[in-house]
Coordinates of N, CA, C and O in Angstrom, one line a residue:
M17 N 98.5 41.4 31.0 CA 98.7 41.1 32.3 C 100.1 42.6 32.9 O 100.4 43.0 32.4
S18 N 99.6 42.8 34.1 CA 100.5 43.9 34.8 C 102.1 43.2 34.6 O 102.6 42.1 34.9
S19 N 102.7 43.9 35.0 CA 104.6 43.6 35.2 C 104.7 42.4 36.3 O 105.3 42.0 36.0
A20 N 103.5 43.1 37.1 CA 104.1 42.4 38.6 C 103.3 40.8 38.3 O 104.0 39.9 38.9
S21 N 102.2 40.7 37.8 CA 101.5 39.5 37.4 C 102.6 38.7 36.6 O 102.4 37.9 36.7
T22 N 103.0 39.3 36.0 CA 103.5 38.5 34.8 C 105.2 37.9 35.6 O 105.3 36.8 35.1
A23 N 106.1 39.2 36.5 CA 106.7 38.3 36.8 C 106.6 37.7 37.7 O 107.3 36.3 38.2
A24 N 105.4 37.9 38.2 CA 105.2 36.2 39.7 C 105.2 35.0 38.2 O 105.1 33.7 38.7
L25 N 104.4 34.9 37.5 CA 103.7 33.8 36.0 C 105.2 33.3 35.8 O 105.6 32.0 36.0
R26 N 106.1 34.2 35.9 CA 107.7 34.0 35.2 C 108.6 33.0 36.5 O 109.2 32.3 36.2
E27 N 108.1 33.5 37.8 CA 108.7 33.0 38.7 C 108.4 31.6 38.9 O 108.9 30.7 39.4
F28 N 106.8 31.4 39.2 CA 106.1 29.8 39.1 C 106.6 29.4 38.3 O 106.9 27.9 38.7
A29 N 106.9 29.4 37.0 CA 107.2 29.0 36.1 C 109.1 28.3 35.9 O 109.2 27.1 36.2
R30 N 109.4 29.0 36.7 CA 111.7 29.0 37.2 C 111.4 27.7 38.0 O 112.0 27.2 38.0
Q31 N 110.7 28.1 39.1 CA 110.5 27.5 40.4 C 110.3 25.8 40.1 O 110.4 25.1 40.8
N32 N 109.7 25.9 39.0 CA 108.9 24.6 38.6 C 109.3 23.7 37.8 O 108.7 22.7 36.9
Q33 N 110.7 24.3 37.3 CA 111.2 24.0 35.8 C 110.0 23.6 34.4 O 110.3 23.1 33.9
L34 N 109.7 24.9 34.4 CA 108.5 24.9 33.6 C 108.9 26.1 32.2 O 109.7 27.0 32.6
T35 N 108.4 26.4 31.3 CA 108.4 27.6 30.3 C 107.2 27.8 30.8 O 106.5 27.7 30.9
L36 N 107.7 29.3 30.4 CA 106.0 30.3 30.0 C 105.2 30.0 29.2 O 104.0 29.9 29.6
H37 N 105.8 29.5 28.0 CA 104.9 28.8 27.3 C 103.6 27.6 27.7 O 102.5 27.4 27.6
T38 N 104.3 26.9 28.5 CA 103.9 25.7 28.8 C 102.7 26.2 29.9 O 101.7 25.9 29.9
V39 N 103.1 27.1 30.8 CA 102.1 27.4 31.8 C 100.9 28.2 30.9 O 100.0 28.0 31.4
V40 N 101.2 28.8 30.3 CA 100.3 29.2 29.0 C 99.0 28.4 28.6 O 98.1 28.2 28.8
I41 N 100.1 27.4 27.9 CA 99.2 26.2 27.3 C 98.3 25.3 28.5 O 97.0 25.5 28.1
G42 N 99.0 25.3 29.2 CA 97.6 24.9 30.7 C 96.6 25.6 31.2 O 95.4 25.4 30.9
V43 N 96.9 27.4 30.9 CA 96.2 27.8 31.6 C 94.8 27.9 30.3 O 93.9 27.7 30.5
W44 N 95.5 27.7 28.7 CA 94.5 27.8 28.2 C 93.4 26.4 28.4 O 92.4 26.7 27.6
A45 N 94.0 25.5 28.5 CA 93.9 24.2 28.2 C 92.6 23.9 29.7 O 91.6 23.5 29.8
L46 N 92.8 24.6 30.9 CA 92.0 24.3 31.8 C 90.7 25.5 31.6 O 89.7 25.1 31.4
L47 N 91.1 26.6 31.0 CA 89.5 27.6 30.3 C 89.1 26.4 29.3 O 87.7 26.6 29.8
L48 N 88.8 26.2 28.6 CA 88.6 25.3 27.2 C 88.1 24.0 28.1 O 86.8 23.6 27.8
H49 N 88.4 23.5 29.2 CA 87.6 22.2 29.9 C 87.0 23.0 31.1 O 85.7 22.5 31.1
I50 N 86.9 24.2 31.2 CA 86.1 24.8 32.1 C 84.7 25.1 30.9 O 83.5 24.7 31.7
Y51 N 84.8 25.2 30.2 CA 84.0 25.7 28.9 C 82.9 24.7 28.4 O 82.1 24.8 28.1
S52 N 83.9 23.7 28.2 CA 83.0 22.7 27.2 C 83.0 21.2 28.3 O 82.2 20.4 28.2
R53 N 83.8 21.1 29.3 CA 82.7 20.6 30.5 C 83.3 19.2 30.5 O 83.0 18.4 30.4
G54 N 84.5 18.9 29.5 CA 85.3 17.7 29.0 C 86.3 17.3 29.9 O 87.0 18.5 30.1
D55 N 86.8 16.4 29.9 CA 87.6 16.0 30.9 C 89.2 15.9 30.1 O 90.2 15.9 30.5
E56 N 89.3 16.1 28.7 CA 89.9 16.1 27.7 C 89.6 17.2 26.7 O 88.6 17.7 26.4
V57 N 90.6 18.0 26.1 CA 90.6 19.4 25.1 C 91.7 19.2 24.4 O 92.7 18.6 24.3
V58 N 91.4 19.7 23.3 CA 92.2 19.6 22.0 C 92.2 20.7 21.2 O 91.2 21.7 21.5
F59 N 93.6 21.1 21.3 CA 93.3 22.7 20.8 C 94.7 23.0 19.9 O 95.3 21.7 19.5
G60 N 94.9 23.6 18.8 CA 95.9 23.9 18.3 C 96.2 24.8 18.7 O 96.3 26.0 19.5
S61 N 98.1 24.2 18.5 CA 98.9 25.5 18.7 C 100.3 25.5 17.1 O 100.5 25.1 16.9
V62 N 100.8 26.6 17.6 CA 101.6 27.3 16.5 C 103.0 26.2 16.6 O 103.1 26.8 18.1
L63 N 103.8 26.0 15.7 CA 105.2 25.5 16.2 C 105.9 26.1 15.2 O 105.3 26.5 13.9
S64 N 107.0 26.7 15.6 CA 107.9 27.2 14.3 C 108.8 25.8 13.6 O 109.2 24.8 14.3
G65 N 108.8 26.4 12.5 CA 109.6 25.8 11.8 C 110.9 25.4 11.8 O 112.2 25.2 10.8
R66 N 111.8 26.6 12.3 CA 113.0 27.3 12.2 C 113.8 26.1 13.5 O 114.1 26.8 14.4
D67 N 114.1 25.1 13.8 CA 114.1 24.6 14.7 C 116.0 23.6 14.2 O 115.8 23.5 13.3
A68 N 116.1 23.0 15.4 CA 117.5 22.3 14.9 C 117.5 21.0 14.0 O 118.1 20.7 13.3
G69 N 116.4 20.8 14.2 CA 115.8 19.5 13.4 C 115.8 19.5 11.7 O 115.2 18.6 10.9
F70 N 115.3 21.1 11.7 CA 115.5 21.5 10.3 C 116.4 22.1 9.3 O 116.5 23.6 9.8
P71 N 117.5 20.9 9.1 CA 118.7 21.9 8.5 C 118.2 23.3 7.3 O 117.5 22.9 6.3
D72 N 119.3 24.2 7.3 CA 119.5 25.1 6.3 C 117.8 26.1 6.2 O 117.9 26.4 5.5
A73 N 116.7 25.6 7.7 CA 115.8 26.4 7.7 C 116.1 28.4 7.7 O 115.3 29.0 7.3
D74 N 117.4 28.5 8.4 CA 117.7 30.0 8.1 C 117.8 30.5 7.1 O 118.1 31.7 6.3
A75 N 117.7 29.8 6.0 CA 118.3 30.5 4.4 C 116.8 30.4 3.7 O 116.6 30.8 2.9
I76 N 115.5 30.2 4.5 CA 114.6 30.1 3.6 C 113.5 31.0 4.6 O 113.8 31.4 5.1
A77 N 113.1 32.0 2.9 CA 112.3 33.3 3.9 C 110.7 32.5 3.6 O 110.4 31.6 3.5
G78 N 110.2 33.0 5.2 CA 109.2 32.8 5.5 C 109.1 32.8 7.1 O 110.1 32.4 7.3
P79 N 107.8 33.0 7.2 CA 107.8 32.6 8.6 C 107.8 30.6 9.3 O 108.4 30.7 10.4
L80 N 108.0 30.1 8.4 CA 107.8 28.2 8.6 C 107.0 28.2 9.8 O 107.7 27.6 10.8
I81 N 105.9 28.4 10.1 CA 105.0 27.6 10.8 C 103.7 26.7 10.4 O 103.8 26.7 9.7
N82 N 103.6 25.9 11.8 CA 102.5 24.9 11.7 C 101.7 24.7 12.6 O 102.0 25.0 13.6
V83 N 100.3 24.3 12.6 CA 99.8 24.8 13.4 C 99.4 22.8 13.7 O 99.5 21.9 13.1
V84 N 99.8 21.8 15.2 CA 99.7 20.9 15.7 C 98.9 20.8 16.5 O 98.5 21.9 17.5
P85 N 98.5 19.7 16.3 CA 97.0 19.9 17.2 C 97.8 19.2 19.2 O 98.4 18.6 19.0
V86 N 97.0 19.9 19.6 CA 97.5 19.9 21.2 C 96.3 19.2 22.1 O 95.2 19.3 22.3
R87 N 96.4 17.9 22.5 CA 95.7 17.1 23.6 C 95.7 16.9 24.8 O 97.2 16.3 25.4
V88 N 95.2 17.3 26.0 CA 95.2 18.0 27.2 C 94.1 17.0 28.2 O 93.3 17.2 27.5
S89 N 94.9 16.2 28.8 CA 94.0 15.6 30.1 C 93.6 16.9 30.9 O 95.0 16.7 31.9
V90 N 93.1 16.9 31.9 CA 92.8 18.0 32.9 C 92.5 17.0 33.7 O 91.2 16.7 34.4
P91 N 93.2 16.6 34.8 CA 93.2 15.6 36.2 C 92.3 16.6 37.2 O 92.7 18.2 37.6
S92 N 91.5 16.0 38.3 CA 91.2 17.2 39.1 C 91.8 17.1 40.1 O 91.8 17.1 41.4
D93 N 93.0 15.9 40.4 CA 93.1 15.4 41.8 C 94.8 15.4 41.9 O 95.9 14.9 42.1
T94 N 95.4 16.1 40.8 CA 97.1 16.7 40.8 C 97.2 18.2 40.7 O 96.4 18.7 40.7
R95 N 98.4 18.0 41.4 CA 99.1 19.4 41.7 C 99.3 20.3 40.5 O 99.2 19.3 39.4
A96 N 98.8 21.3 40.6 CA 99.0 22.2 39.2 C 100.2 22.1 38.7 O 101.1 22.0 37.2
A97 N 102.0 22.0 39.8 CA 102.9 22.2 39.3 C 103.2 20.6 38.7 O 103.5 21.0 37.3
T98 N 103.3 19.6 39.1 CA 102.6 18.6 38.4 C 101.9 18.1 37.1 O 103.1 17.5 36.6
W99 N 101.4 18.4 36.8 CA 100.3 18.2 36.1 C 100.7 18.9 34.7 O 101.1 18.7 33.7
L100 N 101.5 20.4 35.0 CA 102.1 21.0 34.2 C 103.3 20.3 33.9 O 103.9 21.0 32.5
Q101 N 104.4 19.9 34.3 CA 105.4 19.4 34.1 C 105.3 18.4 33.1 O 105.7 17.8 32.4
E102 N 104.2 17.3 33.5 CA 103.6 16.5 32.5 C 103.7 16.4 31.4 O 103.7 16.1 30.0
L103 N 102.4 18.1 31.5 CA 102.2 18.5 29.7 C 103.3 19.0 29.1 O 103.3 19.0 27.8
Q104 N 104.5 19.8 29.8 CA 105.7 20.3 29.1 C 106.4 19.0 28.5 O 106.8 18.9 27.7
A105 N 106.4 17.7 29.0 CA 106.9 16.6 28.4 C 106.2 16.2 27.5 O 106.5 16.3 26.0
S106 N 104.5 16.0 27.3 CA 104.0 15.8 26.2 C 103.8 16.7 25.1 O 104.0 16.0 24.0
H107 N 104.0 17.8 25.4 CA 103.8 18.8 24.3 C 105.1 18.6 23.7 O 104.9 19.2 22.4
F108 N 106.3 18.4 24.4 CA 107.4 18.5 23.6 C 107.6 17.6 22.4 O 108.2 17.4 21.1
D109 N 106.7 16.2 22.9 CA 106.6 14.9 22.0 C 105.9 15.2 20.4 O 106.1 14.9 19.5
T110 N 104.8 16.8 21.1 CA 104.2 17.1 19.5 C 105.2 17.5 18.4 O 104.6 17.5 16.9
R111 N 106.5 17.9 18.9 CA 106.9 19.0 18.2 C 107.6 18.0 16.8 O 108.2 18.2 16.2
R112 N 107.8 16.2 17.2 CA 108.4 15.6 16.2 C 107.2 15.7 14.8 O 107.6 15.1 13.6
F113 N 105.7 16.3 15.4 CA 105.1 16.7 13.8 C 104.9 17.6 13.5 O 103.7 18.2 12.8
G114 N 105.5 18.6 14.2 CA 106.0 19.9 14.0 C 105.7 20.3 12.1 O 105.9 21.4 11.5
H115 N 106.5 19.4 11.3 CA 106.8 19.7 10.0 C 105.8 18.9 8.8 O 106.0 18.9 7.7
S116 N 104.9 18.3 9.8 CA 103.9 17.9 9.1 C 102.5 18.1 9.1 O 102.0 19.2 9.7
P117 N 101.9 18.5 7.5 CA 100.8 19.3 7.3 C 99.9 18.7 7.8 O 99.4 17.9 8.6
L118 N 98.8 20.1 8.4 CA 97.6 19.5 9.1 C 96.8 18.7 9.0 O 96.4 17.6 9.5
S119 N 96.9 18.6 7.5 CA 96.0 17.6 6.6 C 96.1 16.6 6.8 O 95.3 15.3 6.9
L120 N 97.3 15.9 7.0 CA 97.8 14.8 7.0 C 97.7 14.2 8.4 O 97.3 12.9 8.9
I121 N 98.0 15.4 9.2 CA 97.7 14.7 11.1 C 96.8 14.5 11.1 O 96.0 13.2 11.8
T122 N 95.5 15.2 10.4 CA 94.0 14.6 10.7 C 93.6 13.7 10.0 O 93.1 12.5 10.8
E123 N 94.1 13.4 8.5 CA 93.8 12.1 8.3 C 94.5 10.5 8.5 O 94.0 9.9 9.3
W124 N 95.5 10.8 10.1 CA 96.3 9.5 11.0 C 95.5 9.6 12.0 O 94.9 8.6 12.3
S125 N 94.6 10.9 12.5 CA 93.5 10.6 13.6 C 92.4 9.9 13.0 O 91.8 9.2 14.2
G126 N 92.1 9.5 12.0 CA 90.9 8.7 11.9 C 89.8 9.2 11.5 O 88.9 8.7 11.5
L127 N 89.5 10.8 11.6 CA 88.6 11.7 11.4 C 88.0 10.9 10.3 O 88.3 11.5 9.2
A128 N 86.6 11.6 9.6 CA 86.0 11.7 9.1 C 86.6 12.7 7.7 O 86.8 13.8 8.6
P129 N 86.4 12.8 6.9 CA 86.5 14.3 5.8 C 85.8 14.7 6.0 O 84.5 14.5 6.6
G130 N 86.2 16.4 6.4 CA 85.0 16.9 7.3 C 85.3 17.7 8.2 O 84.8 19.0 8.6
Q131 N 85.7 16.6 9.2 CA 85.7 16.8 10.3 C 86.9 17.7 10.4 O 88.0 17.7 10.4
F132 N 87.1 18.6 12.0 CA 88.2 19.1 12.3 C 89.1 18.5 13.9 O 87.7 18.0 14.1
L133 N 89.7 18.6 13.7 CA 90.9 17.8 14.7 C 90.0 19.2 16.8 O 90.1 18.6 17.3
F134 N 90.0 20.1 16.1 CA 90.3 21.3 17.1 C 89.5 22.7 16.3 O 89.6 23.0 14.9
N135 N 88.8 23.3 17.2 CA 88.3 24.7 17.0 C 88.9 25.5 17.4 O 87.8 26.5 17.4
S136 N 89.8 25.4 18.1 CA 90.6 27.1 19.1 C 92.0 26.7 18.4 O 92.3 25.5 18.2
I137 N 92.7 27.7 18.7 CA 93.9 28.0 18.4 C 94.7 28.8 19.5 O 94.3 29.7 20.0
L138 N 95.7 28.7 20.1 CA 96.9 29.5 21.0 C 98.1 29.6 19.7 O 98.4 28.4 19.7
V139 N 98.3 30.9 19.7 CA 99.9 31.4 19.3 C 100.2 32.0 20.0 O 99.6 33.3 20.8
F140 N 101.5 31.4 20.7 CA 101.9 31.7 21.4 C 103.4 32.4 21.0 O 104.6 32.0 20.4
N141 N 103.4 34.0 20.5 CA 104.6 34.6 20.2 C 105.7 34.5 20.8 O 105.8 35.4 21.4
N142 N 106.4 33.8 21.0 CA 107.7 33.8 21.2 C 108.9 34.7 20.9 O 109.6 34.5 20.1
H143 N 109.1 35.9 21.2 CA 110.4 36.5 21.1 C 111.5 36.5 21.9 O 111.3 37.4 22.9
P144 N 112.4 35.8 22.0 CA 113.2 35.7 22.8 C 113.8 36.9 23.5 O 114.2 36.9 24.3
L145 N 114.3 37.9 22.7 CA 115.1 39.1 22.9 C 114.0 39.6 23.9 O 114.5 41.0 24.7
L146 N 112.4 39.6 23.0 CA 111.7 40.6 23.8 C 111.8 39.9 25.4 O 111.6 41.1 26.4
D147 N 111.6 38.7 25.9 CA 111.9 38.4 26.9 C 112.7 38.8 27.9 O 112.3 39.0 29.1
E148 N 114.1 39.1 27.3 CA 114.8 40.1 28.3 C 115.2 41.3 28.3 O 115.7 42.8 28.6
A149 N 114.2 41.7 26.8 CA 114.6 43.4 26.9 C 113.9 43.9 28.3 O 112.9 43.2 28.5
D150 N 114.1 46.0 27.8 CA 113.3 46.5 29.1 C 111.7 47.2 28.1 O 111.8 48.0 28.5
W151 N 111.8 46.7 27.2 CA 110.6 46.9 26.4 C 109.5 46.0 26.4 O 110.1 44.8 26.3
S152 N 108.6 46.5 25.5 CA 108.0 45.2 25.2 C 106.8 45.9 23.8 O 106.3 47.3 23.5
I153 N 105.9 44.9 23.2 CA 105.0 45.3 22.0 C 104.0 46.2 22.3 O 103.3 45.7 23.3
R154 N 103.4 47.3 21.4 CA 102.3 47.9 22.4 C 101.5 48.1 20.9 O 102.1 48.1 19.4
N155 N 100.4 48.1 21.4 CA 99.2 48.2 19.9 C 99.1 47.0 18.9 O 99.2 47.8 17.3
V156 N 99.6 45.9 19.4 CA 99.5 44.4 18.7 C 98.4 44.4 18.3 O 96.8 43.8 19.0
S157 N 98.1 44.2 17.2 CA 96.5 43.8 16.3 C 96.6 42.2 16.8 O 97.2 41.9 16.3
S158 N 95.4 41.4 17.0 CA 95.3 40.1 16.7 C 94.9 40.0 15.0 O 94.3 40.4 14.1
Q159 N 95.7 38.9 14.7 CA 95.6 38.6 13.2 C 94.0 38.0 13.4 O 93.9 36.8 14.2
Q160 N 93.6 37.5 12.2 CA 92.4 36.3 12.1 C 93.5 35.3 12.0 O 94.3 34.7 10.8
T161 N 92.8 34.0 12.5 CA 93.3 32.6 11.8 C 92.5 31.9 11.4 O 93.4 30.5 11.1
G162 N 91.0 31.6 11.1 CA 90.3 31.3 10.6 C 89.9 30.3 11.9 O 89.2 29.6 11.2
Y163 N 90.4 30.6 12.7 CA 89.4 29.7 13.9 C 88.8 30.1 15.1 O 88.6 31.5 15.1
P164 N 87.1 30.0 14.8 CA 86.3 30.5 16.1 C 87.0 30.6 17.3 O 86.6 31.9 17.5
I165 N 87.4 30.3 17.8 CA 88.1 30.7 19.4 C 89.8 31.0 19.2 O 90.4 29.7 18.8
H166 N 90.4 32.0 19.5 CA 92.0 32.0 19.0 C 92.8 33.2 19.8 O 92.1 33.6 20.6
M167 N 93.3 32.6 21.0 CA 94.4 33.5 21.6 C 95.6 33.8 20.9 O 96.6 32.4 21.2
V168 N 96.2 34.7 21.1 CA 97.9 35.5 20.8 C 97.9 35.9 22.1 O 98.0 36.9 22.2
V169 N 99.4 35.2 22.6 CA 100.0 35.9 23.6 C 101.2 36.3 22.9 O 102.3 35.7 22.2
E170 N 101.4 37.5 23.4 CA 102.7 38.0 23.4 C 103.3 38.3 24.5 O 103.1 39.0 25.4
P171 N 104.3 37.7 24.7 CA 105.3 37.8 26.1 C 106.0 39.1 26.0 O 106.5 39.1 24.7
G172 N 106.5 39.4 27.0 CA 107.1 40.7 27.3 C 107.5 40.8 28.8 O 106.8 40.2 29.3
R173 N 107.8 41.9 29.0 CA 107.9 42.2 30.5 C 106.4 42.6 31.1 O 106.1 42.1 32.0
E174 N 105.5 42.6 30.2 CA 103.6 42.2 30.4 C 103.9 41.9 29.6 O 103.5 41.9 27.9
I175 N 103.0 40.5 29.9 CA 102.1 39.5 28.4 C 100.8 40.4 28.3 O 100.0 41.0 29.0
A176 N 100.8 40.1 27.0 CA 99.2 40.8 26.0 C 98.7 39.1 25.5 O 99.6 38.8 25.1
L177 N 97.6 39.2 25.8 CA 96.5 38.7 25.6 C 95.7 39.3 24.7 O 94.6 40.0 24.8
L178 N 95.8 38.6 23.4 CA 95.1 38.7 22.1 C 94.0 37.7 21.9 O 94.8 36.9 21.5
C179 N 92.0 38.4 21.3 CA 91.9 36.9 21.1 C 91.2 37.8 20.0 O 91.2 38.7 19.5

């Protein structure tokens, strides 16, 4: 995205007390909704395991990431900002499953063995220092995720979207 479009998106998020991550999740959910024609979509989202709820996480080497399902209802009669604020609150609730293995989450969902909760994933590479920096990542290559549909988002002065 251009730096002007990125700045406008950040300003929309700021004015509506949203994170850029939430806005991106909302856009991804809308795209999946349009293509699937369903009222509800489920996709995977990567969470960092290096949060305040995991003591001594900084002493462990490795990325400590987990994929959790995000279930989104896409209403047709709600203002975008209101819907995104509700989405942000519900996505925050999914963080409680951030340290649960996806296989266990799948088991809790009641799906039959061999069925998957989702077939698409959104990876939001949140680098807080890049958000404020006067430079951005270039020539980033998308990594294979094992999911048929995936989007990697690299925020910076210009948001990079990689499929």
